[in-house]
Structure formats: C-alpha cells, structure tokens
Coordinates of C-alpha atoms in Angstrom, one line a residue:
M1 CA 78.2 8.6 37.3
T2 CA 75.9 8.8 34.3
L3 CA 72.1 9.1 34.6
R4 CA 71.7 5.5 33.5
E5 CA 74.2 4.3 36.1
A6 CA 72.5 6.3 38.8
V7 CA 69.1 4.9 37.9
L8 CA 70.5 1.3 38.0
A9 CA 72.0 2.0 41.4
V10 CA 68.7 3.2 42.8
V11 CA 66.8 0.2 41.3
A12 CA 69.3 -2.2 42.7
T13 CA 69.1 -0.7 46.2
A14 CA 65.3 -0.6 46.1
A15 CA 65.2 -4.3 44.9
L16 CA 67.5 -5.3 47.7
V17 CA 65.4 -3.6 50.3
F18 CA 62.2 -5.2 48.9
V19 CA 63.7 -8.7 48.9
Q20 CA 65.0 -8.4 52.5
T21 CA 61.8 -6.9 54.0
A22 CA 59.1 -8.7 52.1
P23 CA 58.9 -11.8 54.4
A24 CA 58.5 -9.7 57.5
S25 CA 54.7 -9.8 57.3
A26 CA 52.1 -12.3 56.1
Q27 CA 50.4 -11.3 52.8
P28 CA 46.9 -12.1 51.7
A29 CA 46.4 -14.9 49.1
D30 CA 46.8 -13.5 45.6
L31 CA 44.2 -13.8 42.8
W32 CA 45.7 -17.1 41.6
T33 CA 45.7 -19.0 44.9
V34 CA 42.6 -20.9 46.1
T35 CA 42.7 -22.1 49.6
N36 CA 40.7 -24.6 51.7
V37 CA 39.2 -26.6 48.9
A38 CA 37.5 -29.6 50.5
V39 CA 37.8 -32.7 48.3
D40 CA 36.1 -36.1 48.7
A41 CA 36.0 -38.9 46.1
T42 CA 35.9 -42.6 45.8
G43 CA 37.8 -44.9 43.5
A44 CA 38.7 -48.5 42.8
S45 CA 42.0 -48.0 44.6
P46 CA 43.5 -45.5 47.0
S47 CA 45.4 -43.8 44.2
A48 CA 42.3 -43.7 41.9
A49 CA 40.3 -42.1 44.7
K50 CA 43.0 -39.5 45.3
D51 CA 43.3 -38.7 41.6
A52 CA 39.5 -38.3 41.4
A53 CA 39.4 -36.0 44.4
L54 CA 42.2 -33.8 43.2
S55 CA 40.6 -33.6 39.8
K56 CA 37.3 -32.4 41.3
G57 CA 39.2 -29.9 43.5
R58 CA 41.0 -28.4 40.5
Q59 CA 37.7 -27.8 38.7
R60 CA 36.2 -26.1 41.8
A61 CA 39.4 -24.0 42.2
W62 CA 39.3 -23.0 38.5
T63 CA 35.7 -21.9 38.9
E64 CA 36.7 -19.7 41.8
V65 CA 39.6 -18.1 39.9
F66 CA 37.3 -17.5 36.9
R67 CA 34.7 -15.8 39.2
R68 CA 37.3 -13.7 40.9
V69 CA 38.3 -11.9 37.6
T70 CA 34.9 -11.8 35.8
P71 CA 31.6 -10.1 36.7
S72 CA 28.8 -12.3 37.7
T73 CA 27.0 -11.7 34.4
Q74 CA 29.7 -13.8 32.7
W75 CA 29.7 -16.7 35.0
Q76 CA 27.3 -18.7 32.9
A77 CA 29.7 -18.4 30.0
Q78 CA 32.7 -19.9 31.9
P79 CA 34.7 -21.8 29.2
P80 CA 34.8 -25.5 29.8
I81 CA 38.3 -26.9 30.4
T82 CA 39.1 -30.5 30.5
D83 CA 41.1 -32.0 33.4
A84 CA 43.9 -32.7 30.9
E85 CA 44.0 -29.0 30.0
L86 CA 43.5 -27.8 33.6
E87 CA 46.2 -29.9 35.3
P88 CA 49.2 -28.1 33.7
M89 CA 47.6 -24.7 34.6
V90 CA 48.1 -25.5 38.3
K91 CA 51.6 -24.5 39.3
S92 CA 51.5 -26.2 42.7
F93 CA 49.1 -27.6 45.3
D94 CA 49.3 -28.3 49.0
I95 CA 47.4 -31.0 50.8
S96 CA 46.3 -31.0 54.5
N97 CA 43.8 -32.9 56.7
E98 CA 44.3 -36.0 54.5
K99 CA 42.2 -39.1 55.2
H100 CA 41.8 -42.2 53.1
S101 CA 40.6 -45.7 53.0
S102 CA 41.0 -48.4 50.3
T103 CA 38.3 -46.7 48.2
R104 CA 37.8 -43.2 49.5
Y105 CA 40.0 -40.1 49.8
L106 CA 39.3 -36.8 51.7
A107 CA 41.5 -33.8 52.1
T108 CA 41.8 -30.0 52.1
V109 CA 43.8 -28.6 49.2
T110 CA 45.3 -25.3 48.3
Y111 CA 45.7 -24.8 44.5
V112 CA 48.2 -22.2 43.0
F113 CA 47.4 -21.4 39.4
N114 CA 50.0 -20.2 36.8
P115 CA 48.8 -16.7 36.0
S116 CA 50.1 -16.8 32.4
S117 CA 48.3 -20.1 31.8
V118 CA 45.0 -18.6 33.1
R119 CA 45.4 -15.5 31.0
S120 CA 46.0 -17.6 27.9
A121 CA 42.9 -19.8 28.5
L122 CA 40.7 -16.7 29.1
R123 CA 42.0 -14.9 26.1
K124 CA 41.6 -18.0 23.9
S125 CA 38.0 -18.2 24.9
G126 CA 37.4 -14.5 24.2
T127 CA 36.5 -13.8 27.9
Q128 CA 36.7 -10.2 29.0
F129 CA 38.3 -10.2 32.5
S130 CA 40.1 -7.9 34.9
E131 CA 43.4 -8.0 36.6
S132 CA 43.3 -4.4 37.8
K133 CA 43.5 -4.5 41.6
A134 CA 41.7 -1.7 43.5
K135 CA 43.0 -0.1 46.6
P136 CA 41.6 -2.1 49.6
V137 CA 38.4 -1.5 51.5
L138 CA 39.0 -1.3 55.2
V139 CA 36.4 -3.3 57.1
V140 CA 35.5 -2.3 60.7
A141 CA 33.5 -5.2 62.1
L142 CA 31.4 -4.2 65.1
S143 CA 29.5 -6.5 67.4
G144 CA 26.8 -4.2 68.8
S145 CA 28.6 -0.9 69.0
A146 CA 32.1 -2.2 69.8
W147 CA 35.0 -3.3 67.6
S148 CA 35.5 -6.9 68.6
P149 CA 38.2 -8.8 66.5
E150 CA 37.8 -11.9 68.7
S151 CA 34.1 -12.3 68.0
S152 CA 32.9 -14.7 65.3
W153 CA 32.1 -11.7 63.2
G154 CA 35.5 -10.2 63.7
K155 CA 37.3 -13.5 63.0
A156 CA 35.2 -14.0 59.9
W157 CA 36.4 -10.7 58.4
S158 CA 40.0 -11.5 59.4
A159 CA 39.6 -14.7 57.4
Q160 CA 38.1 -12.9 54.4
S161 CA 41.0 -10.5 54.4
Q162 CA 43.3 -13.4 53.5
R163 CA 41.4 -14.3 50.3
G164 CA 42.6 -13.1 46.9
R165 CA 40.3 -10.5 45.4
L166 CA 40.5 -7.7 42.9
V167 CA 39.0 -5.4 45.6
P168 CA 40.9 -6.6 48.6
V169 CA 39.4 -6.3 52.1
T170 CA 41.6 -5.5 55.0
V171 CA 41.0 -5.2 58.7
P172 CA 42.6 -3.1 61.4
R173 CA 45.6 -4.5 63.3
G174 CA 44.2 -3.2 66.5
D175 CA 47.2 -1.4 68.0
D176 CA 46.9 1.6 70.3
Q177 CA 46.6 4.0 67.4
D178 CA 43.9 1.9 65.8
R179 CA 41.9 1.6 69.0
A180 CA 41.8 5.3 69.6
A181 CA 40.4 5.8 66.1
L182 CA 38.0 2.8 66.2
A183 CA 36.4 4.1 69.4
T184 CA 34.9 7.0 67.4
I185 CA 33.5 4.9 64.5
S186 CA 30.0 3.7 64.1
T187 CA 27.6 3.1 61.2
A188 CA 26.7 6.9 61.5
A189 CA 30.3 8.0 60.8
D190 CA 31.2 10.1 57.7
W191 CA 34.4 10.3 55.7
A192 CA 36.0 12.9 58.0
V193 CA 35.7 10.5 60.9
V194 CA 37.1 7.4 59.1
K195 CA 39.7 9.1 56.8
P196 CA 42.7 8.9 59.3
L197 CA 42.2 5.2 59.6
A198 CA 41.6 4.7 55.9
D199 CA 44.8 6.7 55.1
R200 CA 46.8 4.5 57.5
Y201 CA 45.8 1.4 55.6
G202 CA 45.9 2.9 52.1
A203 CA 42.2 2.2 51.8
S204 CA 39.9 3.8 49.2
S205 CA 36.8 3.4 51.5
V206 CA 35.7 2.1 54.9
L207 CA 33.0 -0.5 55.4
V208 CA 31.5 -0.3 58.9
A209 CA 29.8 -3.7 59.3
T210 CA 27.7 -4.3 62.5
A211 CA 26.3 -7.7 63.2
G212 CA 24.1 -9.3 65.9
K213 CA 21.7 -12.1 66.4
S214 CA 18.4 -11.7 64.7
G215 CA 15.9 -14.4 65.4
G216 CA 17.8 -17.6 64.6
G217 CA 20.1 -15.9 62.1
L218 CA 22.6 -13.0 61.8
G219 CA 21.4 -9.5 61.3
V220 CA 23.9 -7.2 59.5
N221 CA 23.9 -3.4 59.1
L222 CA 26.4 -1.9 56.6
A223 CA 27.7 1.6 56.1
H224 CA 30.0 1.9 53.1
I225 CA 31.8 5.3 53.6
K226 CA 33.7 6.9 50.7
P227 CA 35.2 10.4 50.1
D228 CA 32.2 11.3 48.0
G229 CA 29.5 10.0 50.3
R230 CA 28.1 6.9 51.9
T231 CA 25.6 4.1 51.3
A232 CA 23.8 2.0 53.9
K233 CA 22.3 -1.5 53.6
N234 CA 21.0 -4.2 56.0
G235 CA 20.1 -7.8 55.8
T236 CA 19.6 -11.1 57.6
Y237 CA 21.5 -14.3 57.0
A238 CA 19.8 -17.6 58.1
P239 CA 22.0 -20.6 59.0
Q240 CA 22.3 -23.3 56.4
G241 CA 22.5 -27.0 57.4
A242 CA 24.8 -27.5 60.4
E243 CA 26.5 -24.1 60.3
D244 CA 27.9 -23.0 63.6
E245 CA 28.2 -19.3 64.6
F246 CA 31.5 -18.8 62.9
A247 CA 30.5 -20.6 59.7
L248 CA 27.4 -18.4 59.4
A249 CA 29.4 -15.2 60.0
N250 CA 32.1 -16.3 57.5
R251 CA 29.5 -17.0 54.8
A252 CA 27.8 -13.6 55.4
A253 CA 31.2 -11.8 55.4
G254 CA 32.2 -13.6 52.2
T255 CA 28.9 -12.7 50.5
I256 CA 29.4 -9.0 51.4
A257 CA 33.0 -9.0 50.4
D258 CA 32.2 -10.5 47.0
S259 CA 29.5 -7.9 46.4
L260 CA 32.1 -5.2 46.7
Q261 CA 33.7 -6.6 43.6
E262 CA 30.9 -6.4 41.0
D263 CA 31.0 -2.7 40.0
W264 CA 34.8 -2.8 39.9
K265 CA 34.9 -5.9 37.7
R266 CA 32.3 -4.6 35.3
T267 CA 34.3 -1.3 34.9
T268 CA 37.7 -2.9 34.6
S269 CA 37.0 -6.1 32.6
V270 CA 39.1 -5.8 29.5
D271 CA 38.7 -6.9 25.9
Y272 CA 42.3 -8.1 25.2
G273 CA 41.7 -7.8 21.5
Q274 CA 41.5 -4.0 21.9
Q275 CA 45.0 -2.6 21.9
A276 CA 46.4 0.9 21.7
S277 CA 49.4 3.1 22.4
L278 CA 50.0 6.4 24.2
N279 CA 53.0 8.7 24.3
V280 CA 53.2 10.1 27.8
G281 CA 55.3 12.8 29.4
I282 CA 56.5 12.3 33.0
T283 CA 58.1 14.9 35.3
F284 CA 59.9 13.8 38.5
N285 CA 62.0 15.5 41.2
S286 CA 64.5 12.8 41.9
L287 CA 65.8 9.5 40.6
A288 CA 64.0 7.7 43.4
E289 CA 60.7 9.2 42.3
W290 CA 61.3 8.1 38.7
V291 CA 62.1 4.6 39.9
A292 CA 58.9 4.5 41.9
T293 CA 56.9 5.8 39.0
R294 CA 58.3 3.2 36.6
R295 CA 57.7 0.4 39.1
G296 CA 54.1 1.6 39.4
L297 CA 53.7 1.5 35.6
E298 CA 55.2 -2.0 35.4
S299 CA 52.7 -3.2 38.0
V300 CA 49.7 -2.4 35.9
K301 CA 48.7 -5.5 34.0
L302 CA 47.0 -3.6 31.2
I303 CA 50.4 -2.2 30.1
Q304 CA 51.9 -4.8 27.7
V305 CA 55.0 -2.7 26.7
L306 CA 56.6 0.2 28.5
A307 CA 59.2 1.8 26.2
V308 CA 61.3 4.7 27.6
E309 CA 62.0 6.9 24.6
E310 CA 63.6 9.9 26.4
L311 CA 65.1 10.3 29.8
N312 CA 66.9 13.1 31.6
M313 CA 67.4 14.2 35.2
R314 CA 63.8 15.6 35.6
N315 CA 61.7 14.3 32.7
A316 CA 60.9 11.2 30.7
R317 CA 58.9 10.4 27.7
V318 CA 57.5 6.9 27.5
R319 CA 55.3 4.9 25.1
L320 CA 52.6 2.7 26.7
D321 CA 51.3 -0.2 24.7
Y322 CA 48.2 -1.3 26.5
V323 CA 45.0 -3.4 26.2
G324 CA 41.5 -2.1 26.9
K325 CA 40.1 1.4 26.9
T326 CA 42.0 4.5 27.9
D327 CA 39.6 5.2 30.8
Q328 CA 40.3 1.6 32.1
L329 CA 44.0 2.3 31.9
Q330 CA 43.5 5.6 33.9
T331 CA 41.5 3.7 36.5
A332 CA 44.1 1.0 36.9
L333 CA 46.9 3.6 37.1
S334 CA 45.0 5.5 39.8
Q335 CA 45.1 2.5 42.1
T336 CA 48.9 2.9 42.2
N337 CA 48.6 6.6 42.8
L338 CA 49.5 7.5 39.2
Y339 CA 47.2 9.8 37.3
L340 CA 47.0 9.9 33.5
I341 CA 45.7 13.2 32.2
S342 CA 45.3 14.9 28.9
D343 CA 45.4 18.6 28.0
A344 CA 43.2 20.4 25.5
Q345 CA 45.7 19.6 22.7
G346 CA 45.6 15.9 23.5
N347 CA 49.0 15.7 25.1
W348 CA 49.2 13.0 27.8
T349 CA 51.1 13.4 31.1
L350 CA 51.5 11.2 34.1
S351 CA 51.3 12.8 37.5
R352 CA 51.5 11.5 41.1
N353 CA 49.1 14.3 42.1
A354 CA 45.4 13.3 42.1
G355 CA 44.5 17.0 41.9
A356 CA 46.3 17.5 38.6
T357 CA 43.0 17.1 36.8
A358 CA 39.5 18.4 37.7
A359 CA 38.0 15.0 36.8
N360 CA 39.9 12.3 38.8
P361 CA 40.4 9.4 36.3
G362 CA 40.3 7.0 39.3
S363 CA 36.8 8.0 40.3
V364 CA 35.6 4.4 40.1
V365 CA 36.0 3.6 43.8
P366 CA 34.7 0.2 44.9

C-alpha cells in the first residue's frame, strides 16, 4: 500500500466513524441558526399577514447573525439588506406555535441562514467579521453555594448553551464525576481547582456564576477563572415588564454570555481583503495524526487554500493561503490545538504541542 492509499484509508475510516456517531448527542445551534424568533404581523389576508410576519422575522434573525460575528462597535454600521436580498440567504425555516386569524399571524420561527450567502453579503459591504470559534467557556451556575441545574438560573444557562456563538458556553452534564468536582467549586476557586472539570469539557476557562434574589431583582456574582488568573464582577438585574423568574434569569445569563464574546470578536474580526500565504512544515508520528492535523487545518475558516506540497511518512510541507493577519491565524489554529510558530530564521512549523513556543500564539482566551 502506498502512502497516499494509506492516508485515504485512514480518512475514509475516520469519516465513517464521524457519520455514524455524530447523531448520538444533541449539538448546540451553530452560528447561522437563529431560534425562537417571535413574529406577529397583520395583513389584508391570512397569507399577507403571514408573509409580513416572516419578513419581519428574517430581518430580526439577520440582525442577530450580524451581531454574533461582529463586535458591538460595528453594530451601527450593519449593512441594510432588502427583504428581496435577504430571502434567498435563508436556507430553511421552521415554524411552531402558529396562530392566525383573517388579518393577523403569530408564530415562533427558527431561521437557518446559508453561511456562504452571509459571508458574501458581509464581504460585499466591507464588514470585518469573525468566524473563528473559541474553545468553550464552562459555566458553573450556583444558586447560593450549590450547583443547581434545576433552578431557574441553572435552566437559563442550559438554554444559553444551545445558542450559536463564537465563544460557546457549555454547562456540566451533572454525572457522578461532575458532581464530585462541582462540590469543591465556588467563586473563590482558582485554576487548580477548576482545571480537571475544564479539561473534561475542553474548556479554555470556567465561569462560576452565583445568583440569588436581590430586592425585587436578581443579584449575580461572577468569577471568570483562566489559566493565567481570574476576574470578578457583580451586578443586579431588575425585571422588565411581565418577566417571570426564568425570563429574568435567562436575560441575565444571555447578557453575560454575550459579554464574553466582545474581546474575542475584536481580536479575530478579519479584513477579508487582506490575504497572504505561508509555507509551513509539519511533523507527525502516524498517519492518523496527519489526518487529524489536516482536518484541524481544514476547519479553520481563515484558511482559503490548503495545498500539500510535500508528504512522506513523518513530515509534510503545506502552503496556507489565508485571510487576515498572521496572529489571527495563529489564534484560530490554537483553538483546534494546533500551534503555528516561527524560528529565528522565519521558518514556520505547525505543532500539536502548546509548549513548542515560549509565547503561546493562542494567548487570547475569552
């Protein structure tokens, strides 16, 4: 068997395993799916009311997608898109809780956007945006001093973990191994305490979020714990309108989860007019490791072309054509546990070892 045949066999096996196992667990919504959009409109006929409602919903969903991939400083510059332009950008939609009369239509809609259409619209408008996903932040939601997934606060964070974000939030499953670790965690914890749980979920950091009643609102204390230290914040959220306990908790959790995105989006938002190439050397110990490395490279959206120029049993040389800056490429690669480093002579190599360089290129941790 030649090297190329062996590589193809490993790829085929890995792909088969992926296809067979992927449905086994539910996945959070991706960046391009906007769920639970409430629509309500009137019209001269039932069909006119429905069309008007779905049109309004598309615009709201487009705004959410735009805000997911851009820092808040750009939100005022959101490019206007007509409904005629926007409608073909929606790949599919799903309607639930439908109610209608002869002149009014109400429903809850999930919109799924076509990623390539969104990218084209953003690039055409000259918008700098990010598709580089960070490793998740693990949220430990405490009510008082106890982890309580069935509380409104715990359920709110479970709901937030299903939303598409560049910095995903995830929550513990709550099995016996989790519970043993969770019993030792509080807002006073340090990285040594939370690291075993973070490692279990592939998280870059842990947010310990404690909530309790404060006057008529919700008081929140946060400790964001990272390998290089911790930050603490607190605040109070007052109910708005007829919000019940869960709605208030969910709004507070959503606001906090969104705030985790800002530094990441500012750092990784890319000017798609800025293009460059790098020749990179890669060393691997097995064909399986090469396949995993190549799959990691292919998952990085900044890389427009991956050209394999040399390949043998232990080494490869590839050309990466990419958009954005080199440090943005390094940051994006680090989220897939690939580390792009340069020696004193300017030769670039790709390593799966974060300690291969004194200055970790993935040091931007949300």
